[in-house]
Amino acid sequence: MSLYTWLRTATASVAVVLATATATTANAAPAPTTEPAAAAAAVVTLRYDDSRAGGWEAAIAAGVASWNANVDNVRLVEAAPGIRAEIVIVATTGWPQAQLGPVRPGRQVRVELGSQAVTQGYDKTRIAAHELGHSLGLPDTKPGPCTQLMSGSSAGTACRNAVPNATEQARVESFYAGGVAAHVATDGRVLVDAP
């Protein structure tokens, strides 16, 4: 076989292979995507127990709803009776306080919702959302404006804002990004929110 004939045959064979491969690829079904499932799996779920926070149930529910509506990487859910919760919430007569997180799944922090702040005129829902913010890893930002949830009591008794601002949201999102809360050290300090 001459070189010319060999090259013509080889070129024709390559053309047939490429045409077949292109047709197969063009008709192939798209690969199934697992992005939504992976994203859902990356959400960190933290359970809270408010069974010892009598009188605060509505404020806690509103504070939880505020966090759940404003962050995507972590979800707060009420623990079923008998199930260990990561966030234990109790009512006290003192000033509100909480252990600084970010709390990890399987670990535990305590939130104390103190009636002394309510007696002085502070909003219960803001208090609950603020203390939950500590559990999620946010320190106080005192003094600060009412637009900062973590400014706490320094925003004054007229402040009713229970929504984390964009900076606070971003910090919590980063603590729980990709389900990696286990890789972020829990601070554990108790932060008392007296003025």
PDB file of N, CA and C in Angstrom, residues 57-125:
ATOM      1  N   GLU A  57     -42.271  31.715  74.404  1.00  0.00           N
ATOM      2  CA  GLU A  57     -42.468  30.876  73.219  1.00  0.00           C
ATOM      3  C   GLU A  57     -42.686  31.678  71.934  1.00  0.00           C
ATOM      4  N   ALA A  58     -43.560  32.681  71.981  1.00  0.00           N
ATOM      5  CA  ALA A  58     -43.853  33.472  70.778  1.00  0.00           C
ATOM      6  C   ALA A  58     -42.621  34.251  70.327  1.00  0.00           C
ATOM      7  N   ALA A  59     -41.884  34.832  71.276  1.00  0.00           N
ATOM      8  CA  ALA A  59     -40.676  35.590  70.938  1.00  0.00           C
ATOM      9  C   ALA A  59     -39.607  34.672  70.354  1.00  0.00           C
ATOM     10  N   ILE A  60     -39.469  33.474  70.922  1.00  0.00           N
ATOM     11  CA  ILE A  60     -38.488  32.513  70.404  1.00  0.00           C
ATOM     12  C   ILE A  60     -38.876  32.096  68.989  1.00  0.00           C
ATOM     13  N   ALA A  61     -40.148  31.773  68.777  1.00  0.00           N
ATOM     14  CA  ALA A  61     -40.608  31.371  67.440  1.00  0.00           C
ATOM     15  C   ALA A  61     -40.342  32.476  66.417  1.00  0.00           C
ATOM     16  N   ALA A  62     -40.578  33.730  66.803  1.00  0.00           N
ATOM     17  CA  ALA A  62     -40.335  34.852  65.894  1.00  0.00           C
ATOM     18  C   ALA A  62     -38.838  35.049  65.645  1.00  0.00           C
ATOM     19  N   GLY A  63     -38.020  34.893  66.687  1.00  0.00           N
ATOM     20  CA  GLY A  63     -36.572  35.010  66.527  1.00  0.00           C
ATOM     21  C   GLY A  63     -36.010  33.918  65.630  1.00  0.00           C
ATOM     22  N   VAL A  64     -36.489  32.693  65.821  1.00  0.00           N
ATOM     23  CA  VAL A  64     -36.076  31.566  64.972  1.00  0.00           C
ATOM     24  C   VAL A  64     -36.497  31.832  63.530  1.00  0.00           C
ATOM     25  N   ALA A  65     -37.735  32.289  63.341  1.00  0.00           N
ATOM     26  CA  ALA A  65     -38.235  32.575  61.990  1.00  0.00           C
ATOM     27  C   ALA A  65     -37.392  33.650  61.309  1.00  0.00           C
ATOM     28  N   SER A  66     -36.949  34.645  62.072  1.00  0.00           N
ATOM     29  CA  SER A  66     -36.114  35.703  61.515  1.00  0.00           C
ATOM     30  C   SER A  66     -34.791  35.140  61.003  1.00  0.00           C
ATOM     31  N   TRP A  67     -34.146  34.314  61.802  1.00  0.00           N
ATOM     32  CA  TRP A  67     -32.881  33.710  61.363  1.00  0.00           C
ATOM     33  C   TRP A  67     -33.099  32.789  60.168  1.00  0.00           C
ATOM     34  N   ASN A  68     -34.125  31.952  60.235  1.00  0.00           N
ATOM     35  CA  ASN A  68     -34.375  31.018  59.133  1.00  0.00           C
ATOM     36  C   ASN A  68     -34.707  31.735  57.826  1.00  0.00           C
ATOM     37  N   ALA A  69     -35.322  32.905  57.915  1.00  0.00           N
ATOM     38  CA  ALA A  69     -35.667  33.665  56.713  1.00  0.00           C
ATOM     39  C   ALA A  69     -34.478  34.424  56.134  1.00  0.00           C
ATOM     40  N   ASN A  70     -33.425  34.592  56.924  1.00  0.00           N
ATOM     41  CA  ASN A  70     -32.319  35.453  56.495  1.00  0.00           C
ATOM     42  C   ASN A  70     -30.984  34.760  56.296  1.00  0.00           C
ATOM     43  N   VAL A  71     -30.882  33.482  56.599  1.00  0.00           N
ATOM     44  CA  VAL A  71     -29.659  32.718  56.321  1.00  0.00           C
ATOM     45  C   VAL A  71     -30.046  31.391  55.672  1.00  0.00           C
ATOM     46  N   ASP A  72     -29.160  30.876  54.841  1.00  0.00           N
ATOM     47  CA  ASP A  72     -29.445  29.643  54.108  1.00  0.00           C
ATOM     48  C   ASP A  72     -28.623  28.443  54.563  1.00  0.00           C
ATOM     49  N   ASN A  73     -27.461  28.666  55.151  1.00  0.00           N
ATOM     50  CA  ASN A  73     -26.554  27.564  55.471  1.00  0.00           C
ATOM     51  C   ASN A  73     -26.854  26.866  56.790  1.00  0.00           C
ATOM     52  N   VAL A  74     -27.714  27.453  57.594  1.00  0.00           N
ATOM     53  CA  VAL A  74     -28.081  26.850  58.879  1.00  0.00           C
ATOM     54  C   VAL A  74     -29.587  27.007  59.063  1.00  0.00           C
ATOM     55  N   ARG A  75     -30.196  25.990  59.632  1.00  0.00           N
ATOM     56  CA  ARG A  75     -31.644  25.993  59.860  1.00  0.00           C
ATOM     57  C   ARG A  75     -31.893  25.646  61.318  1.00  0.00           C
ATOM     58  N   LEU A  76     -32.697  26.448  61.999  1.00  0.00           N
ATOM     59  CA  LEU A  76     -33.068  26.194  63.387  1.00  0.00           C
ATOM     60  C   LEU A  76     -34.426  25.510  63.417  1.00  0.00           C
ATOM     61  N   VAL A  77     -34.507  24.402  64.132  1.00  0.00           N
ATOM     62  CA  VAL A  77     -35.773  23.664  64.251  1.00  0.00           C
ATOM     63  C   VAL A  77     -35.992  23.293  65.707  1.00  0.00           C
ATOM     64  N   GLU A  78     -37.248  23.236  66.107  1.00  0.00           N
ATOM     65  CA  GLU A  78     -37.571  22.855  67.481  1.00  0.00           C
ATOM     66  C   GLU A  78     -37.291  21.367  67.669  1.00  0.00           C
ATOM     67  N   ALA A  79     -36.609  21.041  68.750  1.00  0.00           N
ATOM     68  CA  ALA A  79     -36.292  19.639  69.046  1.00  0.00           C
ATOM     69  C   ALA A  79     -37.545  18.912  69.511  1.00  0.00           C
ATOM     70  N   ALA A  80     -37.703  17.707  69.043  1.00  0.00           N
ATOM     71  CA  ALA A  80     -38.812  16.871  69.511  1.00  0.00           C
ATOM     72  C   ALA A  80     -38.538  16.485  70.961  1.00  0.00           C
ATOM     73  N   PRO A  81     -39.581  16.256  71.753  1.00  0.00           N
ATOM     74  CA  PRO A  81     -39.373  15.846  73.148  1.00  0.00           C
ATOM     75  C   PRO A  81     -38.463  14.612  73.222  1.00  0.00           C
ATOM     76  N   GLY A  82     -37.504  14.686  74.123  1.00  0.00           N
ATOM     77  CA  GLY A  82     -36.574  13.576  74.309  1.00  0.00           C
ATOM     78  C   GLY A  82     -35.368  13.589  73.386  1.00  0.00           C
ATOM     79  N   ILE A  83     -35.330  14.519  72.430  1.00  0.00           N
ATOM     80  CA  ILE A  83     -34.194  14.633  71.511  1.00  0.00           C
ATOM     81  C   ILE A  83     -33.267  15.724  72.031  1.00  0.00           C
ATOM     82  N   ARG A  84     -31.975  15.420  72.074  1.00  0.00           N
ATOM     83  CA  ARG A  84     -30.982  16.386  72.556  1.00  0.00           C
ATOM     84  C   ARG A  84     -30.907  17.571  71.594  1.00  0.00           C
ATOM     85  N   ALA A  85     -30.969  18.763  72.149  1.00  0.00           N
ATOM     86  CA  ALA A  85     -30.909  19.988  71.353  1.00  0.00           C
ATOM     87  C   ALA A  85     -29.527  20.612  71.450  1.00  0.00           C
ATOM     88  N   GLU A  86     -29.111  21.273  70.369  1.00  0.00           N
ATOM     89  CA  GLU A  86     -27.843  22.002  70.382  1.00  0.00           C
ATOM     90  C   GLU A  86     -27.979  23.335  71.120  1.00  0.00           C
ATOM     91  N   ILE A  87     -29.169  23.915  71.098  1.00  0.00           N
ATOM     92  CA  ILE A  87     -29.412  25.200  71.762  1.00  0.00           C
ATOM     93  C   ILE A  87     -30.495  24.992  72.818  1.00  0.00           C
ATOM     94  N   VAL A  88     -30.113  25.138  74.080  1.00  0.00           N
ATOM     95  CA  VAL A  88     -31.052  24.997  75.195  1.00  0.00           C
ATOM     96  C   VAL A  88     -31.418  26.406  75.654  1.00  0.00           C
ATOM     97  N   ILE A  89     -32.710  26.707  75.630  1.00  0.00           N
ATOM     98  CA  ILE A  89     -33.195  28.048  75.961  1.00  0.00           C
ATOM     99  C   ILE A  89     -34.001  27.979  77.252  1.00  0.00           C
ATOM    100  N   VAL A  90     -33.629  28.827  78.216  1.00  0.00           N
ATOM    101  CA  VAL A  90     -34.332  28.855  79.497  1.00  0.00           C
ATOM    102  C   VAL A  90     -34.716  30.299  79.838  1.00  0.00           C
ATOM    103  N   ALA A  91     -35.800  30.444  80.587  1.00  0.00           N
ATOM    104  CA  ALA A  91     -36.224  31.754  81.083  1.00  0.00           C
ATOM    105  C   ALA A  91     -35.599  31.969  82.455  1.00  0.00           C
ATOM    106  N   THR A  92     -35.097  33.179  82.696  1.00  0.00           N
ATOM    107  CA  THR A  92     -34.510  33.518  83.991  1.00  0.00           C
ATOM    108  C   THR A  92     -35.041  34.879  84.440  1.00  0.00           C
ATOM    109  N   THR A  93     -34.676  35.260  85.653  1.00  0.00           N
ATOM    110  CA  THR A  93     -35.078  36.570  86.165  1.00  0.00           C
ATOM    111  C   THR A  93     -33.986  37.618  85.968  1.00  0.00           C
ATOM    112  N   GLY A  94     -32.819  37.227  85.507  1.00  0.00           N
ATOM    113  CA  GLY A  94     -31.702  38.153  85.339  1.00  0.00           C
ATOM    114  C   GLY A  94     -31.682  38.800  83.966  1.00  0.00           C
ATOM    115  N   TRP A  95     -30.473  39.192  83.543  1.00  0.00           N
ATOM    116  CA  TRP A  95     -30.283  39.767  82.218  1.00  0.00           C
ATOM    117  C   TRP A  95     -30.097  38.643  81.210  1.00  0.00           C
ATOM    118  N   PRO A  96     -30.543  38.846  79.974  1.00  0.00           N
ATOM    119  CA  PRO A  96     -30.338  37.835  78.943  1.00  0.00           C
ATOM    120  C   PRO A  96     -28.847  37.566  78.753  1.00  0.00           C
ATOM    121  N   GLN A  97     -28.536  36.318  78.456  1.00  0.00           N
ATOM    122  CA  GLN A  97     -27.150  35.933  78.195  1.00  0.00           C
ATOM    123  C   GLN A  97     -27.123  34.641  77.395  1.00  0.00           C
ATOM    124  N   ALA A  98     -26.000  34.410  76.728  1.00  0.00           N
ATOM    125  CA  ALA A  98     -25.867  33.199  75.919  1.00  0.00           C
ATOM    126  C   ALA A  98     -24.402  32.843  75.756  1.00  0.00           C
ATOM    127  N   GLN A  99     -24.165  31.558  75.534  1.00  0.00           N
ATOM    128  CA  GLN A  99     -22.822  31.106  75.194  1.00  0.00           C
ATOM    129  C   GLN A  99     -22.563  31.450  73.734  1.00  0.00           C
ATOM    130  N   LEU A 100     -21.347  31.914  73.469  1.00  0.00           N
ATOM    131  CA  LEU A 100     -20.966  32.295  72.114  1.00  0.00           C
ATOM    132  C   LEU A 100     -20.585  31.063  71.310  1.00  0.00           C
ATOM    133  N   GLY A 101     -21.227  30.866  70.177  1.00  0.00           N
ATOM    134  CA  GLY A 101     -20.945  29.758  69.263  1.00  0.00           C
ATOM    135  C   GLY A 101     -19.868  30.145  68.271  1.00  0.00           C
ATOM    136  N   PRO A 102     -19.903  29.616  67.074  1.00  0.00           N
ATOM    137  CA  PRO A 102     -21.032  28.909  66.495  1.00  0.00           C
ATOM    138  C   PRO A 102     -21.162  27.487  67.049  1.00  0.00           C
ATOM    139  N   VAL A 103     -22.364  27.160  67.489  1.00  0.00           N
ATOM    140  CA  VAL A 103     -22.621  25.824  68.011  1.00  0.00           C
ATOM    141  C   VAL A 103     -22.569  24.838  66.849  1.00  0.00           C
ATOM    142  N   ARG A 104     -22.045  23.672  67.136  1.00  0.00           N
ATOM    143  CA  ARG A 104     -21.916  22.627  66.121  1.00  0.00           C
ATOM    144  C   ARG A 104     -22.961  21.545  66.359  1.00  0.00           C
ATOM    145  N   PRO A 105     -23.357  20.842  65.311  1.00  0.00           N
ATOM    146  CA  PRO A 105     -24.271  19.714  65.514  1.00  0.00           C
ATOM    147  C   PRO A 105     -23.663  18.723  66.513  1.00  0.00           C
ATOM    148  N   GLY A 106     -24.474  18.292  67.455  1.00  0.00           N
ATOM    149  CA  GLY A 106     -23.997  17.357  68.471  1.00  0.00           C
ATOM    150  C   GLY A 106     -23.400  18.034  69.691  1.00  0.00           C
ATOM    151  N   ARG A 107     -23.127  19.333  69.618  1.00  0.00           N
ATOM    152  CA  ARG A 107     -22.620  20.098  70.759  1.00  0.00           C
ATOM    153  C   ARG A 107     -23.783  20.856  71.369  1.00  0.00           C
ATOM    154  N   GLN A 108     -23.507  21.641  72.409  1.00  0.00           N
ATOM    155  CA  GLN A 108     -24.620  22.328  73.062  1.00  0.00           C
ATOM    156  C   GLN A 108     -24.191  23.667  73.633  1.00  0.00           C
ATOM    157  N   VAL A 109     -25.063  24.660  73.481  1.00  0.00           N
ATOM    158  CA  VAL A 109     -24.898  25.969  74.111  1.00  0.00           C
ATOM    159  C   VAL A 109     -26.190  26.296  74.846  1.00  0.00           C
ATOM    160  N   ARG A 110     -26.078  27.246  75.762  1.00  0.00           N
ATOM    161  CA  ARG A 110     -27.226  27.633  76.586  1.00  0.00           C
ATOM    162  C   ARG A 110     -27.548  29.102  76.341  1.00  0.00           C
ATOM    163  N   VAL A 111     -28.835  29.382  76.220  1.00  0.00           N
ATOM    164  CA  VAL A 111     -29.353  30.744  76.088  1.00  0.00           C
ATOM    165  C   VAL A 111     -30.259  30.995  77.280  1.00  0.00           C
ATOM    166  N   GLU A 112     -30.043  32.122  77.963  1.00  0.00           N
ATOM    167  CA  GLU A 112     -30.906  32.515  79.072  1.00  0.00           C
ATOM    168  C   GLU A 112     -31.625  33.799  78.682  1.00  0.00           C
ATOM    169  N   LEU A 113     -32.944  33.727  78.632  1.00  0.00           N
ATOM    170  CA  LEU A 113     -33.764  34.886  78.294  1.00  0.00           C
ATOM    171  C   LEU A 113     -34.244  35.513  79.597  1.00  0.00           C
ATOM    172  N   GLY A 114     -33.586  36.599  79.973  1.00  0.00           N
ATOM    173  CA  GLY A 114     -33.831  37.224  81.267  1.00  0.00           C
ATOM    174  C   GLY A 114     -34.943  38.246  81.267  1.00  0.00           C
ATOM    175  N   SER A 115     -35.813  38.131  82.260  1.00  0.00           N
ATOM    176  CA  SER A 115     -36.964  39.036  82.368  1.00  0.00           C
ATOM    177  C   SER A 115     -36.575  40.440  82.816  1.00  0.00           C
ATOM    178  N   GLN A 116     -35.387  40.601  83.364  1.00  0.00           N
ATOM    179  CA  GLN A 116     -34.967  41.931  83.806  1.00  0.00           C
ATOM    180  C   GLN A 116     -34.926  42.904  82.625  1.00  0.00           C
ATOM    181  N   ALA A 117     -34.520  42.436  81.460  1.00  0.00           N
ATOM    182  CA  ALA A 117     -34.483  43.299  80.275  1.00  0.00           C
ATOM    183  C   ALA A 117     -35.893  43.682  79.833  1.00  0.00           C
ATOM    184  N   VAL A 118     -36.825  42.746  79.935  1.00  0.00           N
ATOM    185  CA  VAL A 118     -38.217  43.020  79.550  1.00  0.00           C
ATOM    186  C   VAL A 118     -38.822  44.037  80.514  1.00  0.00           C
ATOM    187  N   THR A 119     -38.539  43.887  81.808  1.00  0.00           N
ATOM    188  CA  THR A 119     -39.028  44.819  82.821  1.00  0.00           C
ATOM    189  C   THR A 119     -38.559  46.240  82.514  1.00  0.00           C
ATOM    190  N   GLN A 120     -37.358  46.360  81.960  1.00  0.00           N
ATOM    191  CA  GLN A 120     -36.828  47.685  81.635  1.00  0.00           C
ATOM    192  C   GLN A 120     -37.299  48.191  80.276  1.00  0.00           C
ATOM    193  N   GLY A 121     -38.094  47.381  79.551  1.00  0.00           N
ATOM    194  CA  GLY A 121     -38.689  47.860  78.308  1.00  0.00           C
ATOM    195  C   GLY A 121     -38.110  47.311  77.017  1.00  0.00           C
ATOM    196  N   TYR A 122     -37.164  46.391  77.083  1.00  0.00           N
ATOM    197  CA  TYR A 122     -36.583  45.824  75.859  1.00  0.00           C
ATOM    198  C   TYR A 122     -37.546  44.820  75.225  1.00  0.00           C
ATOM    199  N   ASP A 123     -37.513  44.731  73.909  1.00  0.00           N
ATOM    200  CA  ASP A 123     -38.416  43.893  73.125  1.00  0.00           C
ATOM    201  C   ASP A 123     -38.034  42.410  73.208  1.00  0.00           C
ATOM    202  N   LYS A 124     -39.006  41.565  73.554  1.00  0.00           N
ATOM    203  CA  LYS A 124     -38.750  40.133  73.739  1.00  0.00           C
ATOM    204  C   LYS A 124     -38.271  39.449  72.453  1.00  0.00           C
ATOM    205  N   THR A 125     -38.867  39.788  71.325  1.00  0.00           N
ATOM    206  CA  THR A 125     -38.459  39.141  70.073  1.00  0.00           C
ATOM    207  C   THR A 125     -37.033  39.531  69.706  1.00  0.00           C
TER     208      THR A 125
END
